[in-house]
XYZ file of C-alpha atoms in Angstrom:
556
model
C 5.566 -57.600 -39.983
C 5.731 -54.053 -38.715
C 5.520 -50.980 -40.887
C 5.236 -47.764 -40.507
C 2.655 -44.987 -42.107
C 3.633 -41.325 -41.560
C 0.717 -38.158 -41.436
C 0.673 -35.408 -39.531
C 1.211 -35.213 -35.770
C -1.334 -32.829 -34.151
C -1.720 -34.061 -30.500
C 1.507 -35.404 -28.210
C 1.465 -38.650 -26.680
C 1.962 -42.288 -27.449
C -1.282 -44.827 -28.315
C -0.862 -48.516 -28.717
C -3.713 -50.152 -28.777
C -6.538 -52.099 -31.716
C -8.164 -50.466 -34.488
C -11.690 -49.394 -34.285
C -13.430 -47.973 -37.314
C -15.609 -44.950 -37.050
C -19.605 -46.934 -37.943
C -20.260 -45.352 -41.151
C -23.998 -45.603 -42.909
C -25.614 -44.585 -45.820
C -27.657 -41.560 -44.923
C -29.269 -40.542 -48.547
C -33.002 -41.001 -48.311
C -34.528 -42.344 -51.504
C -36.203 -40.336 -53.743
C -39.701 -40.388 -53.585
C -43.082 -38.048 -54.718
C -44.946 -36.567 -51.741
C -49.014 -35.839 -52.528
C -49.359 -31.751 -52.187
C -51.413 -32.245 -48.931
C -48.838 -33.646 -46.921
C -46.340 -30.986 -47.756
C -46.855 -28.733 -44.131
C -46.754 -32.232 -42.282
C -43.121 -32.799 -44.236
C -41.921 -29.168 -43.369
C -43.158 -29.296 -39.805
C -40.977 -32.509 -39.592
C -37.983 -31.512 -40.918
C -38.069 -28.125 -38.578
C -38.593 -30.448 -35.687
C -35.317 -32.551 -36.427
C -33.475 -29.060 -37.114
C -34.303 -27.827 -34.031
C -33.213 -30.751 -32.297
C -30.380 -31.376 -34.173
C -29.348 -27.921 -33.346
C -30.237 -28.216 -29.382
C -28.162 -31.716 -28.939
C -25.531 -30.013 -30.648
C -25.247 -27.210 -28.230
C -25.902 -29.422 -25.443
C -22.736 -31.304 -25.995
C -20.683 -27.831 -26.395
C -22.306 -26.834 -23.087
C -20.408 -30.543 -21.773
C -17.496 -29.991 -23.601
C -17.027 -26.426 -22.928
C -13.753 -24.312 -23.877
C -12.947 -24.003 -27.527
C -15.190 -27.004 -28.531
C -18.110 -25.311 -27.440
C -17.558 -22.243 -29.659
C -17.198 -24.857 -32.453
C -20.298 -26.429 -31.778
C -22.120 -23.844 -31.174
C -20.982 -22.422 -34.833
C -22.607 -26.120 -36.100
C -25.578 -25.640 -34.417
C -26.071 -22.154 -36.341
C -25.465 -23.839 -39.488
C -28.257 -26.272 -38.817
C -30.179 -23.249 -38.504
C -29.690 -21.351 -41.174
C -32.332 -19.424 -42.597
C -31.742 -19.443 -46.366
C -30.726 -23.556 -45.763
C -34.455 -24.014 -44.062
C -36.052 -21.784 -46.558
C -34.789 -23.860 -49.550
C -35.380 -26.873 -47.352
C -39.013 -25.839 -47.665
C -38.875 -24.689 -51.316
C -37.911 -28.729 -51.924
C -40.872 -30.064 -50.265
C -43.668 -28.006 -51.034
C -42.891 -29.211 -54.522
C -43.005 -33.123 -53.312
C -39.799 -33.832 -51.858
C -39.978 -35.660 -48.335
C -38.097 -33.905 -44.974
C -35.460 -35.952 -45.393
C -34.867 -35.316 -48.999
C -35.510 -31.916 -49.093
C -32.627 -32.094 -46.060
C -30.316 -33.927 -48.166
C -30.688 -31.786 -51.351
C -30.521 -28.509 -49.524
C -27.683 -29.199 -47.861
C -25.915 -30.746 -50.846
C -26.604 -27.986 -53.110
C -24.823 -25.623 -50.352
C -22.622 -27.928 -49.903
C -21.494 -27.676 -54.036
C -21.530 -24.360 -53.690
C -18.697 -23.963 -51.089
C -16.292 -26.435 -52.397
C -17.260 -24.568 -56.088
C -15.741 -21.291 -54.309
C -12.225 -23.857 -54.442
C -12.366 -24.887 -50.829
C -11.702 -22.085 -49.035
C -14.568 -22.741 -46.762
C -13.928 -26.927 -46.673
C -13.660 -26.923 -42.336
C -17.251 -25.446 -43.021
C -17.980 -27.632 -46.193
C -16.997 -30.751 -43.397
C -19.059 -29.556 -40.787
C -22.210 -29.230 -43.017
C -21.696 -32.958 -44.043
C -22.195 -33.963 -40.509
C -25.503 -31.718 -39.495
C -27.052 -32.881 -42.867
C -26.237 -36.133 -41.265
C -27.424 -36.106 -38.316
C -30.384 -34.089 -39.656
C -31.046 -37.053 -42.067
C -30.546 -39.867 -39.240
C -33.019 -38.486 -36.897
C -35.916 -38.348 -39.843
C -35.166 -41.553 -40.845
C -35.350 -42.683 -37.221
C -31.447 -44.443 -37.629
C -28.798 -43.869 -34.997
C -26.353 -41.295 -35.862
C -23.179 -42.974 -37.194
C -20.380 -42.327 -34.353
C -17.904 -43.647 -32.173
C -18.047 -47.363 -31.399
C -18.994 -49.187 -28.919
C -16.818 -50.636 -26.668
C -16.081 -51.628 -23.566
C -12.008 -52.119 -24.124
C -10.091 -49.154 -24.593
C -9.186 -48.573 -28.444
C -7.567 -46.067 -31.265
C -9.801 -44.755 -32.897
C -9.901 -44.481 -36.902
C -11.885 -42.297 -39.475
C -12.083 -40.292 -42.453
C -12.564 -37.332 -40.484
C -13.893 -36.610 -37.231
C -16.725 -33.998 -36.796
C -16.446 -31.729 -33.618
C -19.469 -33.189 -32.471
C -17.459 -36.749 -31.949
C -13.884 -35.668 -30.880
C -15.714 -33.271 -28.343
C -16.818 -35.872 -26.323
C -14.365 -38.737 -27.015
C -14.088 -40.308 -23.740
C -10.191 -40.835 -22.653
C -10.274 -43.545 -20.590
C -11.627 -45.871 -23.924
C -10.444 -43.778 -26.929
C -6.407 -44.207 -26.614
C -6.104 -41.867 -29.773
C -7.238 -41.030 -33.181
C -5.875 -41.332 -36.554
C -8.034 -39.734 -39.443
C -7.181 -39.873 -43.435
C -8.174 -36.160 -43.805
C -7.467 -32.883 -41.775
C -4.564 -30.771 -40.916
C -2.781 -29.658 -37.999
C -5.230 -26.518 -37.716
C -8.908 -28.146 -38.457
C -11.150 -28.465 -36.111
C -10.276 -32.162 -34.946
C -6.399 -31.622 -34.275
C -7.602 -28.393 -32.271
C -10.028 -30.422 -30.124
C -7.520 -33.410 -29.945
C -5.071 -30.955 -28.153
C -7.442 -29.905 -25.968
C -8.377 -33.138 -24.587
C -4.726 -34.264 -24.410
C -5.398 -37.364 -26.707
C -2.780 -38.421 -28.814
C -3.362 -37.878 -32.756
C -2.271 -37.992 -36.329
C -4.147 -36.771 -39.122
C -3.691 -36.354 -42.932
C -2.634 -40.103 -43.340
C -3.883 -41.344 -46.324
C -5.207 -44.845 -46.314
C -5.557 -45.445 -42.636
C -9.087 -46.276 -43.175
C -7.799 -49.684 -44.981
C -5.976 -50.762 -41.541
C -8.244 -53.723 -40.557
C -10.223 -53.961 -37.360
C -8.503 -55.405 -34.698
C -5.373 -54.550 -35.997
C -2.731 -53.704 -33.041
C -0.908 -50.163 -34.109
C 0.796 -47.450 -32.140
C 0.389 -43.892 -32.791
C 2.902 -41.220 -32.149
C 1.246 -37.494 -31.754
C 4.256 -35.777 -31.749
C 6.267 -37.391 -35.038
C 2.687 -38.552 -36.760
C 4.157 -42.085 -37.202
C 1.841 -44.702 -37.266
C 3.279 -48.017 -36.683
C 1.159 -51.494 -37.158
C 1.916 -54.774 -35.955
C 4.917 -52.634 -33.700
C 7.602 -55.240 -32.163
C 7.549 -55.637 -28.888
C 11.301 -53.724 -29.111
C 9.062 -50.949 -30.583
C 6.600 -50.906 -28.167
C 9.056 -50.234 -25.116
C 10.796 -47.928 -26.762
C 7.908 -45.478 -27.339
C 6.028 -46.779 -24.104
C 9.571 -45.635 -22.432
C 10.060 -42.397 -24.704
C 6.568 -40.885 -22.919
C 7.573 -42.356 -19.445
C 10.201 -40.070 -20.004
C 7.997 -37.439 -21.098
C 5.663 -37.557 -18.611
C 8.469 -37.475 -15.715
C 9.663 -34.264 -17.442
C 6.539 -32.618 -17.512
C 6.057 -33.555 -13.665
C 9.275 -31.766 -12.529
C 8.983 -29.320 -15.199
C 7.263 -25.743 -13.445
C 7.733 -21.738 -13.273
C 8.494 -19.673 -16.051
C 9.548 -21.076 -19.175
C 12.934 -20.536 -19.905
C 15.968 -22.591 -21.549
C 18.772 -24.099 -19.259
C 21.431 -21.177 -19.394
C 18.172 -19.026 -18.404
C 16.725 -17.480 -21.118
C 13.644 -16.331 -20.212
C 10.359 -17.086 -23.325
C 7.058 -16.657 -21.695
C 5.002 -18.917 -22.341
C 1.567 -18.221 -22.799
C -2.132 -19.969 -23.974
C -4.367 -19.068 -26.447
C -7.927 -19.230 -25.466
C -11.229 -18.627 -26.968
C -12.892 -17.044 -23.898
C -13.784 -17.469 -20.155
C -14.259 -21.445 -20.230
C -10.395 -21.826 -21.635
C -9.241 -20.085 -18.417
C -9.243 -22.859 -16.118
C -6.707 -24.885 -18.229
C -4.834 -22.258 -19.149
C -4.030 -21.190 -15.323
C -3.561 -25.345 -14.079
C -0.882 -25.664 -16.782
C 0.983 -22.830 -15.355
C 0.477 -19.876 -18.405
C 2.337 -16.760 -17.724
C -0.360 -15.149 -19.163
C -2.714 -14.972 -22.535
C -0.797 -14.936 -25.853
C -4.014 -14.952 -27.991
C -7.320 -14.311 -26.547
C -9.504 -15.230 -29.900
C -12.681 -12.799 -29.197
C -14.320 -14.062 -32.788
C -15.856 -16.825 -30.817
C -17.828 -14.320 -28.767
C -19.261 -12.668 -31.874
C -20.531 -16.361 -33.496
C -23.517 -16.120 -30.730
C -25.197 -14.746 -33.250
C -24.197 -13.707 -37.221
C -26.428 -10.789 -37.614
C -25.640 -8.544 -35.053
C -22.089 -7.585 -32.571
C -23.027 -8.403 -29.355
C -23.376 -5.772 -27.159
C -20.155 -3.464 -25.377
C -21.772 -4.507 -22.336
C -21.443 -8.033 -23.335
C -18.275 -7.724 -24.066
C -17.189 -5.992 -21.218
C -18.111 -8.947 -19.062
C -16.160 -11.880 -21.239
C -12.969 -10.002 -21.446
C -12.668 -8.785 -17.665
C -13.201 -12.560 -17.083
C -10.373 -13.586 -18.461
C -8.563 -10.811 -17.821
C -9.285 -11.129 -14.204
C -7.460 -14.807 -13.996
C -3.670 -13.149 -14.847
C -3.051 -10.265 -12.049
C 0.094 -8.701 -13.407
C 0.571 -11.334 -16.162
C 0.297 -10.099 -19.801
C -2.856 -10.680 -21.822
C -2.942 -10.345 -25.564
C -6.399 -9.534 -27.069
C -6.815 -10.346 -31.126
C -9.821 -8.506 -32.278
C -12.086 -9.403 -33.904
C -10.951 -11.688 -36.938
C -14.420 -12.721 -38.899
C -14.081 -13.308 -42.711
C -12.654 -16.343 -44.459
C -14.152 -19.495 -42.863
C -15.503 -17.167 -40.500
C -18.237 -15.042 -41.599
C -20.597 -12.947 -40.101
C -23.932 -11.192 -41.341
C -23.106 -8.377 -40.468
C -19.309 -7.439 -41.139
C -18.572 -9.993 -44.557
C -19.293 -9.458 -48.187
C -21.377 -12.500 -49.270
C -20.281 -12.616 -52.801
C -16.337 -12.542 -52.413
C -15.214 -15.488 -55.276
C -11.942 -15.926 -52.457
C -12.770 -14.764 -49.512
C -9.589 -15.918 -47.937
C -8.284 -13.180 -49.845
C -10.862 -10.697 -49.562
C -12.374 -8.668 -47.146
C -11.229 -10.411 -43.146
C -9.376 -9.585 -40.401
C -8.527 -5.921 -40.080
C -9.728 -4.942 -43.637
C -13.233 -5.807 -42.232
C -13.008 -3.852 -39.187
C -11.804 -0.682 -41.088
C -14.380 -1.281 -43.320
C -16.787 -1.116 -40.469
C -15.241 1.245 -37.914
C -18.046 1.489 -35.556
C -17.715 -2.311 -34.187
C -13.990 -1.675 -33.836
C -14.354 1.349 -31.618
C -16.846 -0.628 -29.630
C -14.470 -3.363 -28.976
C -11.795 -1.284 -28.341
C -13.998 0.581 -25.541
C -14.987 -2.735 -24.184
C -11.547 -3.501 -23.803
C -10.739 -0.489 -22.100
C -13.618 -0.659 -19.442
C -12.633 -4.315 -19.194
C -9.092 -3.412 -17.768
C -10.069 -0.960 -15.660
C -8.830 -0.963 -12.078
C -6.663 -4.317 -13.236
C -3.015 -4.823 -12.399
C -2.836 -6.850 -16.093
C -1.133 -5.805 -18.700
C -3.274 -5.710 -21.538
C -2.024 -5.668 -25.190
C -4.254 -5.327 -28.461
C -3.440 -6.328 -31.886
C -4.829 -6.529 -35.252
C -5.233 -9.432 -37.732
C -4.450 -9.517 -40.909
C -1.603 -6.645 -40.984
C -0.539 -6.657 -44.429
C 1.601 -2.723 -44.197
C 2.250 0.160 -42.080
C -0.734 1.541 -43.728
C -2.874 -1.207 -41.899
C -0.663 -0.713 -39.038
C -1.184 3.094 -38.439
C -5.050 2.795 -39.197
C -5.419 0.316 -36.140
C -2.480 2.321 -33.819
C -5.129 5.098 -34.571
C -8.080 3.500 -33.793
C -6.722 2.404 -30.380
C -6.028 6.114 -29.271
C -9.073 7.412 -30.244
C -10.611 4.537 -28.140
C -8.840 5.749 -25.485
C -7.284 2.737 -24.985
C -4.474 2.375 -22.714
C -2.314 -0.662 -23.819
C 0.115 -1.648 -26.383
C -1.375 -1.979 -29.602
C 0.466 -4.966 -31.923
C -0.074 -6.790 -35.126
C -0.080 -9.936 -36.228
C 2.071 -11.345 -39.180
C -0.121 -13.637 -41.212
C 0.736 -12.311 -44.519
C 4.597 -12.613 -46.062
C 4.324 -8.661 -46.728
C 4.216 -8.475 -43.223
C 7.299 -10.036 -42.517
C 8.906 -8.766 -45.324
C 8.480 -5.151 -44.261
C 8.139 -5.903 -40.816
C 10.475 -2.856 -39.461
C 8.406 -0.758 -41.481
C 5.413 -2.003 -39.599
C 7.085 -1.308 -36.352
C 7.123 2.148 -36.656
C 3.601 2.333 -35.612
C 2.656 -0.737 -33.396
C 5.234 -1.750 -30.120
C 4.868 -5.715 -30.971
C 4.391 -8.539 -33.631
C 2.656 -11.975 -33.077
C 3.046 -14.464 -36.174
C -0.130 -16.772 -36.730
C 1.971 -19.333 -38.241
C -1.238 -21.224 -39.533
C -2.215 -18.122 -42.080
C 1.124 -17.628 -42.534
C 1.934 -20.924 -43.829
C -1.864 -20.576 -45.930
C -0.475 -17.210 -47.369
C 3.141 -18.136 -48.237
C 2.895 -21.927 -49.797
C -1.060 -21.056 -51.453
C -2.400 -23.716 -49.490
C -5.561 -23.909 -47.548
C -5.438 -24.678 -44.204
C -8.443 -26.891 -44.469
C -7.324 -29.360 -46.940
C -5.809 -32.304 -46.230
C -3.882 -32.930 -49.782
C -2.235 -29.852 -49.032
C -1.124 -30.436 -45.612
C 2.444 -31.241 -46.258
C 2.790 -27.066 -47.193
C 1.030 -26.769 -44.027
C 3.674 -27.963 -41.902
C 4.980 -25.455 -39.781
C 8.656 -26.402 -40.528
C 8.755 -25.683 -44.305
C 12.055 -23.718 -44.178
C 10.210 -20.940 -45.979
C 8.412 -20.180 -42.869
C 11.120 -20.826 -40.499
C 12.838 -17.939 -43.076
C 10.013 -15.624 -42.338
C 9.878 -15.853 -38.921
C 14.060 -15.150 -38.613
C 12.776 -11.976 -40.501
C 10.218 -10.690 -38.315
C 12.113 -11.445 -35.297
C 15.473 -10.011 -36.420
C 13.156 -6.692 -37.057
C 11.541 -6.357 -33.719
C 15.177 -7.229 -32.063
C 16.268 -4.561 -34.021
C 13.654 -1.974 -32.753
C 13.780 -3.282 -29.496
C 10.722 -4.333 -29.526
C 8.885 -7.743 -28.906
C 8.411 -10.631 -31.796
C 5.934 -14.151 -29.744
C 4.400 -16.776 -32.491
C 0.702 -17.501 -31.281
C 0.292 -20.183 -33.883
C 0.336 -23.845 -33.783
C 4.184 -24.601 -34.582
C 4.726 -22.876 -30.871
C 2.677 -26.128 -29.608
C 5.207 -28.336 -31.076
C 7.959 -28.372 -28.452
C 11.199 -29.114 -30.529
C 9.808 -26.462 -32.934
C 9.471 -24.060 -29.735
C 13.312 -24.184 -28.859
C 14.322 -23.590 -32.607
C 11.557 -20.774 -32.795
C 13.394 -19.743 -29.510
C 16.622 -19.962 -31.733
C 15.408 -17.611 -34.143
C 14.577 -14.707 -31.436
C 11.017 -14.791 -30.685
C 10.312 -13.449 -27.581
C 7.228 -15.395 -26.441
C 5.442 -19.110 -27.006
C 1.512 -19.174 -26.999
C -0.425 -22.136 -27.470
C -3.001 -24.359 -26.348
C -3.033 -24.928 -22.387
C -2.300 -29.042 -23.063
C 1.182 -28.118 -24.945
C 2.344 -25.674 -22.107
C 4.183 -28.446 -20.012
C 5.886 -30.513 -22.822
C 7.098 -27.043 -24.413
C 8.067 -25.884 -21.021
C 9.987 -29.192 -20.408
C 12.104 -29.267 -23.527
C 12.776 -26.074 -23.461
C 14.579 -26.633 -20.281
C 16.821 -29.237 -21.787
C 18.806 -26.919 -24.318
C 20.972 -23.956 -24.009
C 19.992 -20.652 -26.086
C 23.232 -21.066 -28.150
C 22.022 -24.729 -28.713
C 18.484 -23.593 -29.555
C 20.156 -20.712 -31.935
C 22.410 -24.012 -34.107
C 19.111 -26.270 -34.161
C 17.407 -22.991 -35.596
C 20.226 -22.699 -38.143
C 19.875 -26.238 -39.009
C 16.611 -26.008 -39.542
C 16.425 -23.237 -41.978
C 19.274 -24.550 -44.257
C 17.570 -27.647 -44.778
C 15.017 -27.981 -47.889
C 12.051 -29.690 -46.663
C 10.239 -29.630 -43.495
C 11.355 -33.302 -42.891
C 14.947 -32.632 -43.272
C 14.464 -29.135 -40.740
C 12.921 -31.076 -37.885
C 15.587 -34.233 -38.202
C 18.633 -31.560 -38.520
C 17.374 -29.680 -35.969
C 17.156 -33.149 -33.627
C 20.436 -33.799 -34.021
C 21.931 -30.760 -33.847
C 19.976 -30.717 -30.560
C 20.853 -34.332 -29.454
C 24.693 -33.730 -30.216
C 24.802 -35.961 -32.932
């Protein structure tokens, strides 16, 4: 009999196919007394399987390339770690073997992170699976991973390390369905990227039997097993539909009366480019540079350095707009060099902005690197800050800019409900807003972004939100200025029309979500978008936003 399981949709796109589990093993070594002489032998192993651990890892981010390369890249580092190899050794110069002394060192970090209440639990995730495959190499055990199979499949799992979804072949993995996650970690990011439909945060998925026949909806993050054949044409038909759309669906985005919203792709560097310009981008909403400091934790990489990356991409939008975030370490992103190591919440401590004021020297060289960058360009090059929580923060950065010498508009992002709240005050020293809906959802509803039992406050239509955005919007309008969202929720396209409805100016997201937002934006009329909007924020749940806003946008 068919039923249906609901989590969160992160990646568009309809799946029907079996179930395949994820192989799972039991990596914990046993316990076991080494003799003092074989101690070096032990350490010289377990360096060995770091150091390849660490190589295959960057190997596949060198295939994947894009975003998922940054990511694995930032794994391979982990597996690297000084302090985790030094306590590594500690363990087994007192008898442990490699692959203990692997397992407890990594644990032990591993307690301390989720100690610090989660705020680093994408890292705490990614740990889990270098310790892993750290273990399974000493042990001489394949690597638990995707399964075999020659039939195409969807795919299910706890979670899915980068490592895996990077490399999830298309043509066999229909989609994915995992029981923990959220719309921002690392898997729904990677999903989008690869254009395979996915749902995550659905609790006890992992109990669906093998075999079973289920279809997965990316966009409403329905899961439905044993569908009816009368449920199977109508989704198979719903993304025919789709996909016809998004064929005749090119140019600027706009809605059907004509209003123009840009839309625009968020990229991580150079690689994203290529994606970004084939889905028809107007330009770069959110250029993440963080990825290009994770090279290397201990040190900024050079101006020169920089210089190169962002003329790259800047390079690939003659006369389209390019918005540069700098650099936004701190958080589940920290660096050597730039974050406190001892912050109890350092989701509320020292990130974004605070640590670039903090350390004003690798702001002005990013800002200079900027400005050589768009030298001689015909692009028009905007900066902004992260982590704007006042004018205070607003002027400091405004500052910074001209005394770079930079010449472009300088913006901030709204990630912080102070922000929004006081967002015409803000605008007396920057010329736009961008709202990272992600850390603005983390910031309003005190939930992690990381955490999959808190995903529901996560969702990016939690009329709260919708409420904030309507602010910041209404204040840029009102200082004729500009108001884009760079976040996911402008990825999600019936979100993007009632966004649209609440006066943001511009839609940046992920290169794969470009066509189906242009598409339905298309479809509806500004006054249409502006009643779905309305809908939407008088609701009380996010469910109840996104079905009012469907109607009102259907005409029921």
């Amino acid at each position: 009999m068919e039923t249906t399981l609901r989590g969160v949709g992160v990646s568009h796109g309809v799946a029907i196919g079996e179930v395949r589990h994820m192989g799972t093993a039991v990596l914990e070594p046993p316990a076991k007394q080494i003799p003092a002489d074989e101690a070096e032998r032990e350490q010289g192993r377990a360096r060995q399987a770091v150091e390849a651990v660490a190589a295959d890892l960057n190997a596949r981010g060198n295939l994947a390339g894009g975003e998922a390369q940054a990511v694995l890249e930032a794994q391979a580092m982990i597996a690297q770690d000084p302090e985790l190899i030094a306590d590594v050794d500690r363990r087994i110069a007192v008898g442990s073997t490699a692959e203990r002394g692997i397992y407890d060192a990594f644990s032990h970090y591993r307690e301390l992170l989720a100690g610090a209440g989660e705020y680093m639990a994408g890292r705490v995730a990614d740990l889990d699976d270098v310790r892993n495959r750290i273990v399974a190499r000493l042990l001489g055990v394949p690597m638990p991973g995707v399964p075999d199979s020659d039939e195409p499949y969807v795919l299910i799992a706890r979670d899915l390390a980068p490592a895996d979804t990077a490399l999830l072949d298309p043509t066999l993995v229909l989609g994915f369905v995992t029981e923990e996650g959220g719309p921002t970690s690392h898997s729904a990011i990677l999903a989008r990227a690869l254009g395979v439909p996915a749902i995550v945060a659905l609790p006890g998925a992992g109990e669906l039997a093998e075999g079973t026949l289920i279809a997965v909806d990316g966009s409403t993050g329905e899961l439905f097993v044993d569908p009816s054949e009368e449920k199977k044409a109508e989704l198979t038909e719903a993304a025919a539909a789709r996909k016809a759309a998004l064929a005749t669906s090119i140019g600027p985005g706009a809605t059907s009366d004509g209003h123009k919203v840009p839309l625009l792709a968020n990229v991580g560097g150079p690689a994203d480019v290529p994606a970004a310009v084939e889905a028809g981008a107007e330009g770069v909403g959110l250029f993440r540079t963080e990825f290009l400091f994770l090279d290397d934790s201990k040190k900024a990489p050079s101006e020169e350095k920089q210089v190169e990356a962002y003329r790259k991409v800047l390079e690939a939008f003659p006369e389209g707009r390019v918005v540069v975030r700098v650099l936004d370490a701190g958080a589940d992103k920290p660096l050597e060099f730039l974050t406190p190591v001892d912050e109890p919440n350092p989701a509320l401590g020292v990130r974004g902005l605070r640590s670039l004021l903090d350390h004003p020297d690798v702001l002005r060289t990013q800002l200079t690197a900027l400005a050589k960058a768009a030298e001689g360009l015909p692009v028009y090059l905007e900066v902004m800050a992260p982590m704007v929580a006042d004018r205070t923060d607003a002027k400091a950065f405004a500052d910074a800019c001209r005394e770079a010498g930079l010449r472009a508009k300088f913006g901030a992002m709204v990630e912080i409900p102070s922000a929004a709240l006081r967002a015409r005050s803000i605008l007396q020293e920057v010329e736009f807003l961008s709202l990272g809906t992600n850390d603005l959802a983390q910031y309003t509803f005190a939930a992690d972004r990381q955490v999959g039992a808190v995903s529901r406050l996560q969702d990016p239509w939690q009329p709260a939100l919708l409420d904030l955005v309507a602010l910041s919007a209404e204040a840029a309008k009102a200082e004729g200025k500009s108001c884009g969202v760079c976040g996911e929720a402008a990825s999600d396209p019936l979100l993007a029309c009632v966004l649209t409805g609440l006066g943001v100016t511009s839609l940046s997201m992920g290169a794969a979500s470009i066509p189906y937002v242009r598409a339905t934006l298309a479809k509806y009329t500004l006054a249409q978008c502006e009643r779905a909007a309305a809908a939407a924020r008088a609701a009380d749940t996010a469910h109840d936003a996104r079905i009012a806003a469907q109607a009102v946008l259907s005409g029921e």
